[in-house]
Amino acid sequence: MSSLEIKNLHVTIGEKEIVKGLSLQISSGEVHAIMGPNGTGKSTLAMVIAGHPDYVVTSGDVLLDGKSVLAMEADERARSGLFLAFQYPSEIPGVSIANFMRAAVQARMAEGEELDATSYYKRLYAKMDMLKIDRKFTARSVNEGFSGGEKKRCEILQMAMLEPKFALMDETDSGLDIDALRIVAEGVNALRGPGLGVLLITHYQRLLNYIIPDFVHVMYAGRIVKSGDKSLALELEAKGYDWVKKEFALANP
Amino acid sequence: MKSAPDTDTLSDREIEEANAANPVAGIDQTRGDFKYEMSYEFDAGTGLNEKTVDYISGVKKEASWIRDFRHNALKIFRSKPMPTHWATKDLENINFDKIRYYLSQGQKPKRTWDEVPDDIKHTFERLGIPEQERKYLAGVEAQFDSEAAYSNIKDVVSKQGVIFANSTEALREHPEIFRKFFGKVIPTGDNKFSALNSAVFSGGSFIYVPKGVKVAQPLQAYFRINAENFGQFERTLIIADEGAEVVYMEGCTAPKFSTSTLHSAVVELVALKGAKIQYITVQNWANNVFNLVTKRGVAHEEAEIKWIDCNIGSRLTMKYPGVVLKGRKSRGEVISIALANDGQHQDTGAKMIHAADETTSNIVAKSISVGQGRSTYRGQVHIPKHLKGCKNNTECDALLINTNSRTDTYPAITVRGDRNYVQHEASVSKVNEEMIFYMQQRGLTEGQAMSLAVNGFINDLARQFPMEYSVELKRLIDLEMEGSVG
């Protein structure tokens, strides 16, 4: 049983404060959805937990299994079990998905320990079968010339291979078409289980038609202003975000 | 768009599996930074004059024509200015009076590793040469400072009439073939450093492959500098007679010294009618080495010469392998990879001189500049007006890692007449922070991420190498990139 705890987190980029005192706790097996209007700090939250160097934590903490990750480099956080599915994943020309994953798997092994290529490919192909991904896919260079749907498929496959404790999925307004939406949803549902906690960041409720969250949080102006179960998502869908903004304005005059 | 890889090249998976199954495959030049204290039996002393030339010629017991050739070359070397009007001023920092021009333990290489003196044997064992020879080479020559310490060719290859020797031996034992081709592709006065080499050359390979003989496995030479303030001047001459085929590979290393070392080779290739020569270099010089090498081949009718040239390390490398396409339908190719790390300048490129109809040439050059490292591409493609049906394709791609890196491209393409076809593409790309962060988020360290980005950049070229060399190249790049992270 693992936990990811975000405690009163404040984050700035450049001079600007984006996250302003956000707290959230996620345990293994849970799927949390964070919703909110554009520009409210949802993607910043994902980036800062993953350790992007451009974001500065001014106060608060992020704890993985009770241990702060803030002093860790991004790669160390990743190896500790944090995975970020990017909204806009980078292209890596000339590096096949299979090779990239191999390097990532090797990076998790102890010094001097050698990866066994045969068992690696066996595991890779098993995950691809589970996610219904064509064998040819992993021979392609990472994200190079990929469609939106292929990029999502690539992220999900990596998540499946790296078996993180917590997956941060930044699906904010990335123009997900129905195809891409289904890939993300099917992937998350296939990987969902007692060993994985998910923080799903989304702008639209429709993704939550496919992935039923255990908890729904509304983020606005850099903090969580409302939490509930999946019915909160439906309420947002019906009423939009304006009432959230009004409530927030009343509470913070 | 990149074309699909050839089916006969290795897939990533095959390379990986071979690598995982046998992690020691190939030479390991990453382990080059060590040396043994040697006392040399033959030492020409420090500095260069007529006596140095006489000493070298004397210990080799050379014929008078070659001694005269050397003295003439010394005159030409002295008369030629440093080419700093187009090349870097760093050349002026070479102090020819401080260099030792000849160091050896004897002029006759051993035929078995057991006979090689211990320290020299240990050097090559640490670099993995004897093991590699057993596995997949047709012959090996291992040069230690000025002379080959070991030279051997498998019986089955020598029975085909193939000659594989060093230049000292070849001059003694095969003077008629040697003299016929020697200095014809690259005349002494070609440039200042070809003149220097012609005056003091020692070691290097001499290969003759008779008509129609296809050497199944590669021949390999390994050049090792062990001594400080030393100049290594090997001279290689490869002749593939009509319809013959040969693959030659060379590797080079030196330990890191505080003073500079000079490596100035001359390599001449002759591919007679229908012959094929492939020449592969993977060098990892320490970053105090001035590496100034002249390499050129002549391709006769329907012959093919391919240079695969990987330059890693050195303080300054200047090298532009060339092919003179002398016979109708001959083909020339240069595949060049250069990695310039902090404090290094890789000034590399290719020359294609079309001198007959329907000749084709292909140049693919990729350079990587890291930190303060600097890469320069210089190309020369010449197709005169009277020719028809000639084709050249030139691609130069540069990858910059961090903003201090510098890259320059000087592609001189002279095409006259309208019956010839040339194509030139160049690109510059950068490894950006987002790409590195993406890879780090998957668990790779910053160094591993950069290394992977570099390996991806050259992947389509590295796949054309024999497997042992592509594995080694990857290992060298990993090491360079690990070292470049602050």
PDB file of N, CA, C and O in Angstrom, chain B residues 115-155:
ATOM      1  N   GLU B 115      54.611 -14.164 -27.930  1.00  0.00           N
ATOM      2  CA  GLU B 115      55.939 -13.586 -28.141  1.00  0.00           C
ATOM      3  C   GLU B 115      55.991 -12.075 -27.915  1.00  0.00           C
ATOM      4  O   GLU B 115      57.059 -11.489 -27.854  1.00  0.00           O
ATOM      5  N   VAL B 116      54.803 -11.453 -27.836  1.00  0.00           N
ATOM      6  CA  VAL B 116      54.761  -9.999 -27.678  1.00  0.00           C
ATOM      7  C   VAL B 116      55.193  -9.635 -26.255  1.00  0.00           C
ATOM      8  O   VAL B 116      54.783 -10.297 -25.298  1.00  0.00           O
ATOM      9  N   PRO B 117      56.070  -8.628 -26.093  1.00  0.00           N
ATOM     10  CA  PRO B 117      56.503  -8.240 -24.737  1.00  0.00           C
ATOM     11  C   PRO B 117      55.306  -7.974 -23.823  1.00  0.00           C
ATOM     12  O   PRO B 117      54.281  -7.437 -24.276  1.00  0.00           O
ATOM     13  N   ASP B 118      55.461  -8.340 -22.552  1.00  0.00           N
ATOM     14  CA  ASP B 118      54.323  -8.347 -21.634  1.00  0.00           C
ATOM     15  C   ASP B 118      53.503  -7.058 -21.582  1.00  0.00           C
ATOM     16  O   ASP B 118      52.282  -7.092 -21.699  1.00  0.00           O
ATOM     17  N   ASP B 119      54.186  -5.919 -21.394  1.00  0.00           N
ATOM     18  CA  ASP B 119      53.442  -4.670 -21.239  1.00  0.00           C
ATOM     19  C   ASP B 119      52.610  -4.346 -22.477  1.00  0.00           C
ATOM     20  O   ASP B 119      51.489  -3.853 -22.388  1.00  0.00           O
ATOM     21  N   ILE B 120      53.198  -4.617 -23.626  1.00  0.00           N
ATOM     22  CA  ILE B 120      52.485  -4.340 -24.874  1.00  0.00           C
ATOM     23  C   ILE B 120      51.331  -5.318 -25.018  1.00  0.00           C
ATOM     24  O   ILE B 120      50.207  -4.936 -25.365  1.00  0.00           O
ATOM     25  N   LYS B 121      51.600  -6.571 -24.681  1.00  0.00           N
ATOM     26  CA  LYS B 121      50.553  -7.585 -24.761  1.00  0.00           C
ATOM     27  C   LYS B 121      49.389  -7.216 -23.835  1.00  0.00           C
ATOM     28  O   LYS B 121      48.230  -7.274 -24.225  1.00  0.00           O
ATOM     29  N   HIS B 122      49.753  -6.786 -22.610  1.00  0.00           N
ATOM     30  CA  HIS B 122      48.703  -6.417 -21.654  1.00  0.00           C
ATOM     31  C   HIS B 122      47.878  -5.239 -22.152  1.00  0.00           C
ATOM     32  O   HIS B 122      46.672  -5.185 -21.950  1.00  0.00           O
ATOM     33  N   THR B 123      48.555  -4.302 -22.801  1.00  0.00           N
ATOM     34  CA  THR B 123      47.831  -3.153 -23.364  1.00  0.00           C
ATOM     35  C   THR B 123      46.732  -3.624 -24.303  1.00  0.00           C
ATOM     36  O   THR B 123      45.581  -3.243 -24.180  1.00  0.00           O
ATOM     37  N   PHE B 124      47.097  -4.499 -25.225  1.00  0.00           N
ATOM     38  CA  PHE B 124      46.116  -4.939 -26.218  1.00  0.00           C
ATOM     39  C   PHE B 124      45.085  -5.890 -25.615  1.00  0.00           C
ATOM     40  O   PHE B 124      43.932  -5.912 -26.052  1.00  0.00           O
ATOM     41  N   GLU B 125      45.497  -6.633 -24.610  1.00  0.00           N
ATOM     42  CA  GLU B 125      44.516  -7.482 -23.927  1.00  0.00           C
ATOM     43  C   GLU B 125      43.465  -6.624 -23.236  1.00  0.00           C
ATOM     44  O   GLU B 125      42.280  -6.915 -23.271  1.00  0.00           O
ATOM     45  N   ARG B 126      43.930  -5.552 -22.588  1.00  0.00           N
ATOM     46  CA  ARG B 126      42.971  -4.669 -21.912  1.00  0.00           C
ATOM     47  C   ARG B 126      42.014  -4.019 -22.896  1.00  0.00           C
ATOM     48  O   ARG B 126      40.893  -3.673 -22.565  1.00  0.00           O
ATOM     49  N   LEU B 127      42.475  -3.844 -24.110  1.00  0.00           N
ATOM     50  CA  LEU B 127      41.615  -3.264 -25.143  1.00  0.00           C
ATOM     51  C   LEU B 127      40.785  -4.331 -25.864  1.00  0.00           C
ATOM     52  O   LEU B 127      39.953  -4.020 -26.709  1.00  0.00           O
ATOM     53  N   GLY B 128      41.033  -5.581 -25.547  1.00  0.00           N
ATOM     54  CA  GLY B 128      40.203  -6.661 -26.089  1.00  0.00           C
ATOM     55  C   GLY B 128      40.566  -7.148 -27.478  1.00  0.00           C
ATOM     56  O   GLY B 128      39.784  -7.825 -28.127  1.00  0.00           O
ATOM     57  N   ILE B 129      41.776  -6.824 -27.951  1.00  0.00           N
ATOM     58  CA  ILE B 129      42.125  -7.155 -29.344  1.00  0.00           C
ATOM     59  C   ILE B 129      42.277  -8.668 -29.597  1.00  0.00           C
ATOM     60  O   ILE B 129      41.678  -9.182 -30.541  1.00  0.00           O
ATOM     61  N   PRO B 130      43.073  -9.402 -28.759  1.00  0.00           N
ATOM     62  CA  PRO B 130      43.263 -10.825 -29.095  1.00  0.00           C
ATOM     63  C   PRO B 130      41.949 -11.603 -29.116  1.00  0.00           C
ATOM     64  O   PRO B 130      41.735 -12.456 -29.969  1.00  0.00           O
ATOM     65  N   GLU B 131      41.059 -11.227 -28.203  1.00  0.00           N
ATOM     66  CA  GLU B 131      39.791 -11.934 -28.124  1.00  0.00           C
ATOM     67  C   GLU B 131      38.949 -11.694 -29.374  1.00  0.00           C
ATOM     68  O   GLU B 131      38.348 -12.606 -29.943  1.00  0.00           O
ATOM     69  N   GLN B 132      38.972 -10.456 -29.804  1.00  0.00           N
ATOM     70  CA  GLN B 132      38.212 -10.089 -30.982  1.00  0.00           C
ATOM     71  C   GLN B 132      38.761 -10.783 -32.225  1.00  0.00           C
ATOM     72  O   GLN B 132      38.013 -11.202 -33.096  1.00  0.00           O
ATOM     73  N   GLU B 133      40.083 -10.897 -32.267  1.00  0.00           N
ATOM     74  CA  GLU B 133      40.729 -11.554 -33.399  1.00  0.00           C
ATOM     75  C   GLU B 133      40.255 -13.003 -33.528  1.00  0.00           C
ATOM     76  O   GLU B 133      39.892 -13.461 -34.606  1.00  0.00           O
ATOM     77  N   ARG B 134      40.242 -13.705 -32.363  1.00  0.00           N
ATOM     78  CA  ARG B 134      39.787 -15.091 -32.373  1.00  0.00           C
ATOM     79  C   ARG B 134      38.375 -15.187 -32.907  1.00  0.00           C
ATOM     80  O   ARG B 134      38.034 -16.095 -33.646  1.00  0.00           O
ATOM     81  N   LYS B 135      37.551 -14.225 -32.525  1.00  0.00           N
ATOM     82  CA  LYS B 135      36.129 -14.325 -32.831  1.00  0.00           C
ATOM     83  C   LYS B 135      35.773 -14.062 -34.277  1.00  0.00           C
ATOM     84  O   LYS B 135      34.999 -14.767 -34.870  1.00  0.00           O
ATOM     85  N   TYR B 136      36.261 -12.994 -34.828  1.00  0.00           N
ATOM     86  CA  TYR B 136      35.676 -12.677 -36.129  1.00  0.00           C
ATOM     87  C   TYR B 136      36.571 -11.927 -37.110  1.00  0.00           C
ATOM     88  O   TYR B 136      36.085 -11.339 -38.055  1.00  0.00           O
ATOM     89  N   LEU B 137      37.869 -11.952 -36.893  1.00  0.00           N
ATOM     90  CA  LEU B 137      38.709 -11.218 -37.826  1.00  0.00           C
ATOM     91  C   LEU B 137      39.555 -12.146 -38.683  1.00  0.00           C
ATOM     92  O   LEU B 137      39.948 -13.222 -38.263  1.00  0.00           O
ATOM     93  N   ALA B 138      39.834 -11.677 -39.901  1.00  0.00           N
ATOM     94  CA  ALA B 138      40.673 -12.455 -40.803  1.00  0.00           C
ATOM     95  C   ALA B 138      42.154 -12.208 -40.530  1.00  0.00           C
ATOM     96  O   ALA B 138      43.003 -13.006 -40.870  1.00  0.00           O
ATOM     97  N   GLY B 139      42.436 -11.070 -39.900  1.00  0.00           N
ATOM     98  CA  GLY B 139      43.820 -10.746 -39.593  1.00  0.00           C
ATOM     99  C   GLY B 139      43.877  -9.505 -38.729  1.00  0.00           C
ATOM    100  O   GLY B 139      42.956  -8.694 -38.749  1.00  0.00           O
ATOM    101  N   VAL B 140      44.953  -9.395 -37.947  1.00  0.00           N
ATOM    102  CA  VAL B 140      45.086  -8.257 -37.053  1.00  0.00           C
ATOM    103  C   VAL B 140      46.508  -7.736 -37.081  1.00  0.00           C
ATOM    104  O   VAL B 140      47.463  -8.513 -37.128  1.00  0.00           O
ATOM    105  N   GLU B 141      46.602  -6.415 -37.060  1.00  0.00           N
ATOM    106  CA  GLU B 141      47.897  -5.799 -36.867  1.00  0.00           C
ATOM    107  C   GLU B 141      47.741  -4.850 -35.700  1.00  0.00           C
ATOM    108  O   GLU B 141      46.785  -4.078 -35.658  1.00  0.00           O
ATOM    109  N   ALA B 142      48.631  -4.941 -34.723  1.00  0.00           N
ATOM    110  CA  ALA B 142      48.515  -4.084 -33.551  1.00  0.00           C
ATOM    111  C   ALA B 142      49.768  -3.222 -33.448  1.00  0.00           C
ATOM    112  O   ALA B 142      50.858  -3.720 -33.170  1.00  0.00           O
ATOM    113  N   GLN B 143      49.594  -1.957 -33.700  1.00  0.00           N
ATOM    114  CA  GLN B 143      50.738  -1.049 -33.669  1.00  0.00           C
ATOM    115  C   GLN B 143      50.832  -0.349 -32.319  1.00  0.00           C
ATOM    116  O   GLN B 143      49.865   0.200 -31.808  1.00  0.00           O
ATOM    117  N   PHE B 144      52.054  -0.381 -31.769  1.00  0.00           N
ATOM    118  CA  PHE B 144      52.321   0.226 -30.469  1.00  0.00           C
ATOM    119  C   PHE B 144      53.356   1.313 -30.708  1.00  0.00           C
ATOM    120  O   PHE B 144      54.492   1.017 -31.079  1.00  0.00           O
ATOM    121  N   ASP B 145      52.972   2.576 -30.565  1.00  0.00           N
ATOM    122  CA  ASP B 145      53.819   3.705 -30.958  1.00  0.00           C
ATOM    123  C   ASP B 145      54.231   3.583 -32.434  1.00  0.00           C
ATOM    124  O   ASP B 145      53.356   3.579 -33.274  1.00  0.00           O
ATOM    125  N   SER B 146      55.511   3.397 -32.748  1.00  0.00           N
ATOM    126  CA  SER B 146      55.898   3.493 -34.158  1.00  0.00           C
ATOM    127  C   SER B 146      55.772   2.217 -34.981  1.00  0.00           C
ATOM    128  O   SER B 146      55.697   2.280 -36.200  1.00  0.00           O
ATOM    129  N   GLU B 147      55.838   1.062 -34.323  1.00  0.00           N
ATOM    130  CA  GLU B 147      55.855  -0.172 -35.114  1.00  0.00           C
ATOM    131  C   GLU B 147      54.775  -1.152 -34.658  1.00  0.00           C
ATOM    132  O   GLU B 147      54.298  -1.091 -33.531  1.00  0.00           O
ATOM    133  N   ALA B 148      54.432  -2.063 -35.560  1.00  0.00           N
ATOM    134  CA  ALA B 148      53.503  -3.126 -35.209  1.00  0.00           C
ATOM    135  C   ALA B 148      54.193  -4.088 -34.260  1.00  0.00           C
ATOM    136  O   ALA B 148      55.289  -4.560 -34.530  1.00  0.00           O
ATOM    137  N   ALA B 149      53.560  -4.355 -33.123  1.00  0.00           N
ATOM    138  CA  ALA B 149      54.103  -5.316 -32.167  1.00  0.00           C
ATOM    139  C   ALA B 149      53.611  -6.707 -32.508  1.00  0.00           C
ATOM    140  O   ALA B 149      54.222  -7.707 -32.173  1.00  0.00           O
ATOM    141  N   TYR B 150      52.500  -6.740 -33.191  1.00  0.00           N
ATOM    142  CA  TYR B 150      51.889  -8.017 -33.517  1.00  0.00           C
ATOM    143  C   TYR B 150      51.247  -7.908 -34.876  1.00  0.00           C
ATOM    144  O   TYR B 150      50.644  -6.878 -35.207  1.00  0.00           O
ATOM    145  N   SER B 151      51.374  -8.937 -35.671  1.00  0.00           N
ATOM    146  CA  SER B 151      50.716  -8.929 -36.970  1.00  0.00           C
ATOM    147  C   SER B 151      50.484 -10.366 -37.366  1.00  0.00           C
ATOM    148  O   SER B 151      51.390 -11.186 -37.339  1.00  0.00           O
ATOM    149  N   ASN B 152      49.253 -10.664 -37.692  1.00  0.00           N
ATOM    150  CA  ASN B 152      48.969 -12.037 -38.089  1.00  0.00           C
ATOM    151  C   ASN B 152      47.774 -12.078 -39.015  1.00  0.00           C
ATOM    152  O   ASN B 152      46.873 -11.262 -38.923  1.00  0.00           O
ATOM    153  N   ILE B 153      47.811 -13.024 -39.905  1.00  0.00           N
ATOM    154  CA  ILE B 153      46.697 -13.199 -40.825  1.00  0.00           C
ATOM    155  C   ILE B 153      46.342 -14.676 -40.801  1.00  0.00           C
ATOM    156  O   ILE B 153      47.212 -15.538 -40.702  1.00  0.00           O
ATOM    157  N   LYS B 154      45.052 -14.962 -40.832  1.00  0.00           N
ATOM    158  CA  LYS B 154      44.642 -16.370 -40.787  1.00  0.00           C
ATOM    159  C   LYS B 154      45.140 -17.108 -42.032  1.00  0.00           C
ATOM    160  O   LYS B 154      45.151 -16.553 -43.140  1.00  0.00           O
ATOM    161  N   ASP B 155      45.527 -18.360 -41.835  1.00  0.00           N
ATOM    162  CA  ASP B 155      46.103 -19.157 -42.935  1.00  0.00           C
ATOM    163  C   ASP B 155      45.209 -19.186 -44.157  1.00  0.00           C
ATOM    164  O   ASP B 155      45.686 -19.077 -45.285  1.00  0.00           O
TER     165      ASP B 155
END
